[in-house]
Coordinates of C-alpha atoms in Angstrom, one line a residue:
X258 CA 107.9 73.9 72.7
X259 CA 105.8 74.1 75.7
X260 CA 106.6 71.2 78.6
X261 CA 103.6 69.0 78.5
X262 CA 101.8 69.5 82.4
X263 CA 102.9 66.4 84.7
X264 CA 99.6 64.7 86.1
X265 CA 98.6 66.1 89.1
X266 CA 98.1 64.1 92.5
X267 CA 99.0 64.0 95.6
X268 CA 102.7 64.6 96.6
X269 CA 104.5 61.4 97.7
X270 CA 106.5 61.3 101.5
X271 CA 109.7 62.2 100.8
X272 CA 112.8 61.0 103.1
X273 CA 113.7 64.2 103.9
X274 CA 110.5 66.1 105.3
X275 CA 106.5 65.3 104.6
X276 CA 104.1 68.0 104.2
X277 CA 100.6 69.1 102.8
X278 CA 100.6 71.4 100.4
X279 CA 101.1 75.6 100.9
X280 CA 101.8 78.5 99.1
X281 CA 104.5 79.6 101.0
X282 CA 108.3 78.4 101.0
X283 CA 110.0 77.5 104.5
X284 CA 114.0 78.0 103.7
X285 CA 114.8 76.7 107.4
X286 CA 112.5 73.3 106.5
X287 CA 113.4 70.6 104.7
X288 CA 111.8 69.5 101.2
X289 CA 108.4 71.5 100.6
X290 CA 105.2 71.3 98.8
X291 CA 103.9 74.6 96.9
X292 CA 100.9 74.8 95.7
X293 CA 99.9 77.2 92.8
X294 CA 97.4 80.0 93.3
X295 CA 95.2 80.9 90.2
X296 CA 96.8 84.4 90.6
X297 CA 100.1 82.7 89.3
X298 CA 98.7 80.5 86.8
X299 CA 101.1 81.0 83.5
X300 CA 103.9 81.8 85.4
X301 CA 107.6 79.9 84.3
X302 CA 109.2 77.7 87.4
X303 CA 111.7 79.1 86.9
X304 CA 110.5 82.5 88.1
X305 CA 108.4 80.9 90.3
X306 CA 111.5 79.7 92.1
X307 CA 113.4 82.7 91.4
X308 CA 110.8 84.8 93.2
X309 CA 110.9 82.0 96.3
X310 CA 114.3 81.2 96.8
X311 CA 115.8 84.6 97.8
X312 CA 119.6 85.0 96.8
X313 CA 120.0 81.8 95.6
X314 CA 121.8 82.3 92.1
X315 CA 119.7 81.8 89.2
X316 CA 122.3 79.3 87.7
X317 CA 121.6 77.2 90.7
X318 CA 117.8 77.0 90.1
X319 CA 118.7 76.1 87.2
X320 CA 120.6 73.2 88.4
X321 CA 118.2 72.0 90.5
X322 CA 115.6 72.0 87.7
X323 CA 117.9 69.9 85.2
X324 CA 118.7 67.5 88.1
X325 CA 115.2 66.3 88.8
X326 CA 115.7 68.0 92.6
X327 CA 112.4 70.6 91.0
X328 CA 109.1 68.1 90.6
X329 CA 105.6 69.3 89.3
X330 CA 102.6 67.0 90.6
X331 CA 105.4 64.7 90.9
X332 CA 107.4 64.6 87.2
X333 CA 109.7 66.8 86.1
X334 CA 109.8 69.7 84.3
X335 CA 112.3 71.9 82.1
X336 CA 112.8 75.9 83.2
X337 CA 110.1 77.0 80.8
X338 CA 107.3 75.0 82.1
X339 CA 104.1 77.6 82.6
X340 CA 102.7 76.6 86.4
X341 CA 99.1 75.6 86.2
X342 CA 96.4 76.2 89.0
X343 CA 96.7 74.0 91.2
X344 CA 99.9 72.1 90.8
X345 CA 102.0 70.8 93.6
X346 CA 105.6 71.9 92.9
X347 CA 108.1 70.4 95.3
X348 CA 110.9 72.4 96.6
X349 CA 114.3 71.0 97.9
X350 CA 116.3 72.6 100.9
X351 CA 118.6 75.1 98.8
X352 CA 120.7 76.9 101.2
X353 CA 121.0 80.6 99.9
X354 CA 123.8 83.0 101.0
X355 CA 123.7 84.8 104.4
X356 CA 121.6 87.8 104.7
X357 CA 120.3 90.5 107.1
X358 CA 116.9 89.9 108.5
X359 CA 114.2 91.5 106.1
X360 CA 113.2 94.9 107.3
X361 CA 110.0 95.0 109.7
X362 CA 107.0 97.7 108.1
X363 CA 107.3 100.5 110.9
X364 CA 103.5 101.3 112.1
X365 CA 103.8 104.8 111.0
X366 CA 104.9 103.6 107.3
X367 CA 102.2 100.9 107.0
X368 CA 99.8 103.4 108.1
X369 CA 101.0 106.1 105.8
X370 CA 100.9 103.7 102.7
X371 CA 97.4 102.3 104.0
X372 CA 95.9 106.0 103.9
X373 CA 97.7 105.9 100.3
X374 CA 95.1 103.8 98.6
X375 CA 92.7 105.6 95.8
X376 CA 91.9 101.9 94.4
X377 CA 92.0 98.1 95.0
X378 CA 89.7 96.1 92.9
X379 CA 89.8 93.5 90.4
X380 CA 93.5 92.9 90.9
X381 CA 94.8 96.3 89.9
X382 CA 96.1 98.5 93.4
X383 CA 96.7 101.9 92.4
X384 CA 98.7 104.2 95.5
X385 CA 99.3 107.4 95.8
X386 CA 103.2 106.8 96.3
X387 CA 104.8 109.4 98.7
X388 CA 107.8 111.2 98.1
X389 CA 110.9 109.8 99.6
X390 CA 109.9 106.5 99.6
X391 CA 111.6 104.1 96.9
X392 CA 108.6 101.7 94.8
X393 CA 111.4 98.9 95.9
X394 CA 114.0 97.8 97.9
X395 CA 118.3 97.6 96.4
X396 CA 120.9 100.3 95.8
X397 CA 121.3 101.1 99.5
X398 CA 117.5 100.7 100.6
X399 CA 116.0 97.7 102.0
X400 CA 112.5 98.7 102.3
X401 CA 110.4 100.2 99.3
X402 CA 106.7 100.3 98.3
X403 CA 106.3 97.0 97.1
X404 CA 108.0 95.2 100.2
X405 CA 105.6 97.4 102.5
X406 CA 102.7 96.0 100.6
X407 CA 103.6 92.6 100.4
X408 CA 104.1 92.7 104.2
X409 CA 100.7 94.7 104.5
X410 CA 98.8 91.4 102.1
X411 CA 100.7 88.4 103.7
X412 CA 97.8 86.3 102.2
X413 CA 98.0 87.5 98.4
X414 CA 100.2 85.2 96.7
X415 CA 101.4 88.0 94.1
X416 CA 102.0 91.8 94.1
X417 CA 103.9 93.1 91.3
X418 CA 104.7 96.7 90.0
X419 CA 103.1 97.7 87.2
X420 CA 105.5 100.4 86.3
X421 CA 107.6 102.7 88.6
X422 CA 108.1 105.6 90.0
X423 CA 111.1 108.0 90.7
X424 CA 111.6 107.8 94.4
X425 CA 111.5 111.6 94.7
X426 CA 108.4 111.4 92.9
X427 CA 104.7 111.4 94.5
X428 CA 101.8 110.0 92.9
X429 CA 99.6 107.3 91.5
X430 CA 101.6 103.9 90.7
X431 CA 99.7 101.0 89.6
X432 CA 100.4 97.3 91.3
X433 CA 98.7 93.8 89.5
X434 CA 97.7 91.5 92.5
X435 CA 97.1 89.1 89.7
X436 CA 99.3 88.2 87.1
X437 CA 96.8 88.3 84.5
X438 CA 96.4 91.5 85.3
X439 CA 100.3 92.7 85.3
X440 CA 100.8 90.8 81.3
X441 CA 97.7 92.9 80.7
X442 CA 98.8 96.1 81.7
X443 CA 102.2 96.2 80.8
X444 CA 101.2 94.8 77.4
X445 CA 98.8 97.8 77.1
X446 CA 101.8 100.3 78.4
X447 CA 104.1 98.5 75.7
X448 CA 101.3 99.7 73.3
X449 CA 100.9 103.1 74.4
X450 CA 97.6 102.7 75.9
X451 CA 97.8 103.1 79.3
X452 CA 97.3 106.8 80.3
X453 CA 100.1 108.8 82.5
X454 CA 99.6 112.1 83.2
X455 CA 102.3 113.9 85.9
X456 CA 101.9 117.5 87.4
X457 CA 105.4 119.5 87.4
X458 CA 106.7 122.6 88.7
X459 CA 109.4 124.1 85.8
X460 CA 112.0 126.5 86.9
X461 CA 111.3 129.8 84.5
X462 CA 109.1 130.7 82.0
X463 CA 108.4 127.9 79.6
X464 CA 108.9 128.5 75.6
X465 CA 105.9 128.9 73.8
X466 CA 105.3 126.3 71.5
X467 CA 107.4 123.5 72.8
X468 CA 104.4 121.4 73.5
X469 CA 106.3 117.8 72.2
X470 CA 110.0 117.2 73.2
X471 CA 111.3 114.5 71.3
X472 CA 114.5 114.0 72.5
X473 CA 116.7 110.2 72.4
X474 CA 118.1 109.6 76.4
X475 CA 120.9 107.8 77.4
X476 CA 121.7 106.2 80.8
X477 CA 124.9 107.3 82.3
X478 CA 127.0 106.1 85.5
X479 CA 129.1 108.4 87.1
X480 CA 132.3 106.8 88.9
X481 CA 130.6 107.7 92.2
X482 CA 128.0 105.2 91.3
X483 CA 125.2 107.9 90.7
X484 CA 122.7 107.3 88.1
X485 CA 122.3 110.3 85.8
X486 CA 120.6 110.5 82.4
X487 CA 121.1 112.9 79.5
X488 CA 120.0 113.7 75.9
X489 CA 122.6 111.8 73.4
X490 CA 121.9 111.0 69.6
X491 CA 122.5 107.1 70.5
X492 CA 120.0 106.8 73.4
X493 CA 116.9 105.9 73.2
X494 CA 113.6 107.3 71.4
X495 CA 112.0 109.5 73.9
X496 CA 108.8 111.9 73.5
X497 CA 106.9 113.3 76.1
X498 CA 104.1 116.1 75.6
X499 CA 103.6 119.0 77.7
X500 CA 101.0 122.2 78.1
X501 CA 101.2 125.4 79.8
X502 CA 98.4 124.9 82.7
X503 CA 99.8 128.1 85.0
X504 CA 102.5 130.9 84.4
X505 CA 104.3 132.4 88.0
X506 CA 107.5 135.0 88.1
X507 CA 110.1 132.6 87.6
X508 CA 108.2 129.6 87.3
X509 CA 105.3 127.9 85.1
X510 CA 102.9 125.1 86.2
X511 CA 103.0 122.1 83.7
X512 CA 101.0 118.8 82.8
X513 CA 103.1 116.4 81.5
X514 CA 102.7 113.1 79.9
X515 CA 105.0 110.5 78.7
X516 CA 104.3 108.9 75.9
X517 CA 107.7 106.5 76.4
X518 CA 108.4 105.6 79.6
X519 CA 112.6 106.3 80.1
X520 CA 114.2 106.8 82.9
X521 CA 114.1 110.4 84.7
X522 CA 112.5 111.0 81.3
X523 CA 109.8 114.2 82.0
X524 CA 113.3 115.7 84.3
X525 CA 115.8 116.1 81.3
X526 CA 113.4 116.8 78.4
X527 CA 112.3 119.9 81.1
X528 CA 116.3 120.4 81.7
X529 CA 117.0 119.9 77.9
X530 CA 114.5 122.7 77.2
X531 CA 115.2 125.0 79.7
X532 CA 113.4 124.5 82.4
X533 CA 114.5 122.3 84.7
X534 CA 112.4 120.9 87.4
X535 CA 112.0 122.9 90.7
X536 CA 113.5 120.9 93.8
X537 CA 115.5 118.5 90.9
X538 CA 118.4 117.6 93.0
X539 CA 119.8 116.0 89.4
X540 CA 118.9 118.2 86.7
X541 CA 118.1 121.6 88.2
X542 CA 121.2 123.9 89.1
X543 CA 121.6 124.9 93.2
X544 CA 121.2 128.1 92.8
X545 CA 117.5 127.4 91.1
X546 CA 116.5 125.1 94.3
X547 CA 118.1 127.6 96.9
X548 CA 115.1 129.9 95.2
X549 CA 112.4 127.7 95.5
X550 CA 113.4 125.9 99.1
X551 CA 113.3 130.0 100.1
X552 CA 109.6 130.1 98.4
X553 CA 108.6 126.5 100.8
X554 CA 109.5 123.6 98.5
X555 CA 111.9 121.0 100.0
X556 CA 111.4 117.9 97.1
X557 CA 111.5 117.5 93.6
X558 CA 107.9 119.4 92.2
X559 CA 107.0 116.2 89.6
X560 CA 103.5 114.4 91.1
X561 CA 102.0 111.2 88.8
X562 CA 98.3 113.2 88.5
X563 CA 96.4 110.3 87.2
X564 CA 96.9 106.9 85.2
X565 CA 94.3 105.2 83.1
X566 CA 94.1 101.9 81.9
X567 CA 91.5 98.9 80.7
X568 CA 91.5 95.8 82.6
X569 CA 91.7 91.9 81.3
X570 CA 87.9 92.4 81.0
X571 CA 87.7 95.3 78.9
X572 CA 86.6 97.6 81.7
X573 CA 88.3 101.3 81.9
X574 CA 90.0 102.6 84.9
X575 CA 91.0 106.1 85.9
X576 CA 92.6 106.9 88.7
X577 CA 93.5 110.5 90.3
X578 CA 96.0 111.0 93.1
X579 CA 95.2 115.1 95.0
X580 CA 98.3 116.8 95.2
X581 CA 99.8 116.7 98.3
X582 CA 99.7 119.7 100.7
X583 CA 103.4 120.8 100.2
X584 CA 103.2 121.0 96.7
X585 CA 99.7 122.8 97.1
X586 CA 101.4 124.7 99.5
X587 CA 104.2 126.1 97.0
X588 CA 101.6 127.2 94.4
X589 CA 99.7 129.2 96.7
X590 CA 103.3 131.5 97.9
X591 CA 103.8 131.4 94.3
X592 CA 100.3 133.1 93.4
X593 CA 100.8 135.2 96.4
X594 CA 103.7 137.0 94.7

């Protein structure tokens, strides 16, 4: 059952710090007042102070909500309490475990990503990721797409991922800069709706007739840590169509498009055909990417082409990302013989 909203008025002084309302969280300050943007309306508190209170335990939020320390215009609330536009939530001093300073946006990256936007309208940010660059921070890398953009839009209260990206991987990525817009989207990707379609380079000539690989995936950790994935009877469903747009010597130019969305999925359903990816530093043996690096390609060949999706409103979006020049680059040596 649903919390029923606390009446909203003006936050009381409290004995530990007095202040008008914001939307952003101070962890050196005392007790804080939020206020809730639109954008976030329909969000849980609890994620709300998840999403605030940076590597503070989730058990510990927790606490702090059953203990009263967590008010909502003033009452309390339980963890699954949707936010409303415009309520005050008040925030006590939690003191969360040292970390490192967050990472400072280089000019030359937040100009990079800036040049990479094909769309930012109505909430929905589509960018033409680069290669290299993780869509998010962990696992060894403290900066990724979505901490360059929050740092880019220090005013907009929320920037999500839509979906993600292999870091190797260039191309269009969708990001919600409203929440309404995320649910949306990810409802209509949970509904196979939302149009993918990648660009990929496979290593030989590509069977005739394998336009659908249906093939389950498992996720796999090696004892070094790396994440690998492969085809196993007890993974996951897993289908992703392909078509023959260009045949080379030793190479053929594919569209791909997933209709699940698994990890490194387009990668092993080329590998478990055949034809693994050119430049896969996974799934395509060295002596394959010693051929292609000789031929000009130093990444993975696999580039998001275009997404489509409708917005909250009904409206249809489509979005193409250019190839970049590298990739362009390769094809051309390859046509040249």
């Amino acid at each position: 059952m649903r919390s029923k909203p606390p009446s909203k008025s003006a936050p009381a002084a409290d004995s530990a710090a007095t202040a008008a309302p914001s939307d952003r969280w101070n962890p050196d300050g005392g007790v804080q007042f939020l206020s809730v943007p639109a954008e976030l309306a329909g969000q849980r508190i609890d994620n709300f102070l998840q999403a605030r209170l940076k590597g503070v335990p989730r058990s510990r939020v927790y606490r702090i909500l059953r203990k009263g320390e967590v008010r909502v215009n003033k009452g309390r609330v339980k963890a699954e309490y949707k936010l409303q536009a415009g309520d005050v939530v008040r925030v006590p001093p939690v003191r969360s475990p040292a970390q490192a300073p967050a990472p400072v946006v280089g000019d030359q990256l937040r100009k990079l990503v800036e040049e990479s936007i094909l769309y930012d309208e109505r909430g929905l940010l589509v960018v033409n990721k680069p290669a290299g660059l993780a869509v998010h921070g962990g696992s060894g890398v403290r900066l990724g797409l979505i901490e360059v953009l929050r740092q880019m839009f220090p005013q907009s209260p929320f920037i999500e991922l839509v979906h993600r990206l292999d870091r190797d991987t260039s191309g269009a990525i969708m990001v919600a800069r409203k929440r309404a817009v995320l649910l949306h989207v990810q409802a209509e990707l949970r509904a196979g709706r939302v149009g993918k379609s990648y660009l990929a380079l496979a290593a030989g000539k590509w069977p005739r007739g394998h336009r659908v690989v249906e093939a389950p995936l498992r996720k796999n950790t090696l004892k070094s840590g790396e994440r690998m994935v492969s085809v196993n009877p007890e993974g996951k469903p897993s289908e992703t169509r392909f078509r023959v747009l260009e045949r080379f010597r030793g190479a053929t130019l594919m569209a791909a498009e997933p209709v699940t969305g698994r990890t490194h999925q387009i990668r092993v359903h080329a590998q478990f055909i055949g034809c693994p990816l050119a430049g896969d530093p996974k799934y395509a043996p060295d002596e394959v990417n010693r051929e292609f690096r000789a031929r000009g390609l130093k990444r993975l060949f696999l580039h998001s082409q275009r997404v489509s999706c409708t917005l909250p409103d009904g409206d249809q979006v489509e979005v193409e990302a250019p190839l970049p020049a590298e990739l362009q680059a390769v094809l051309q040596a390859l046509r040249d013989g």
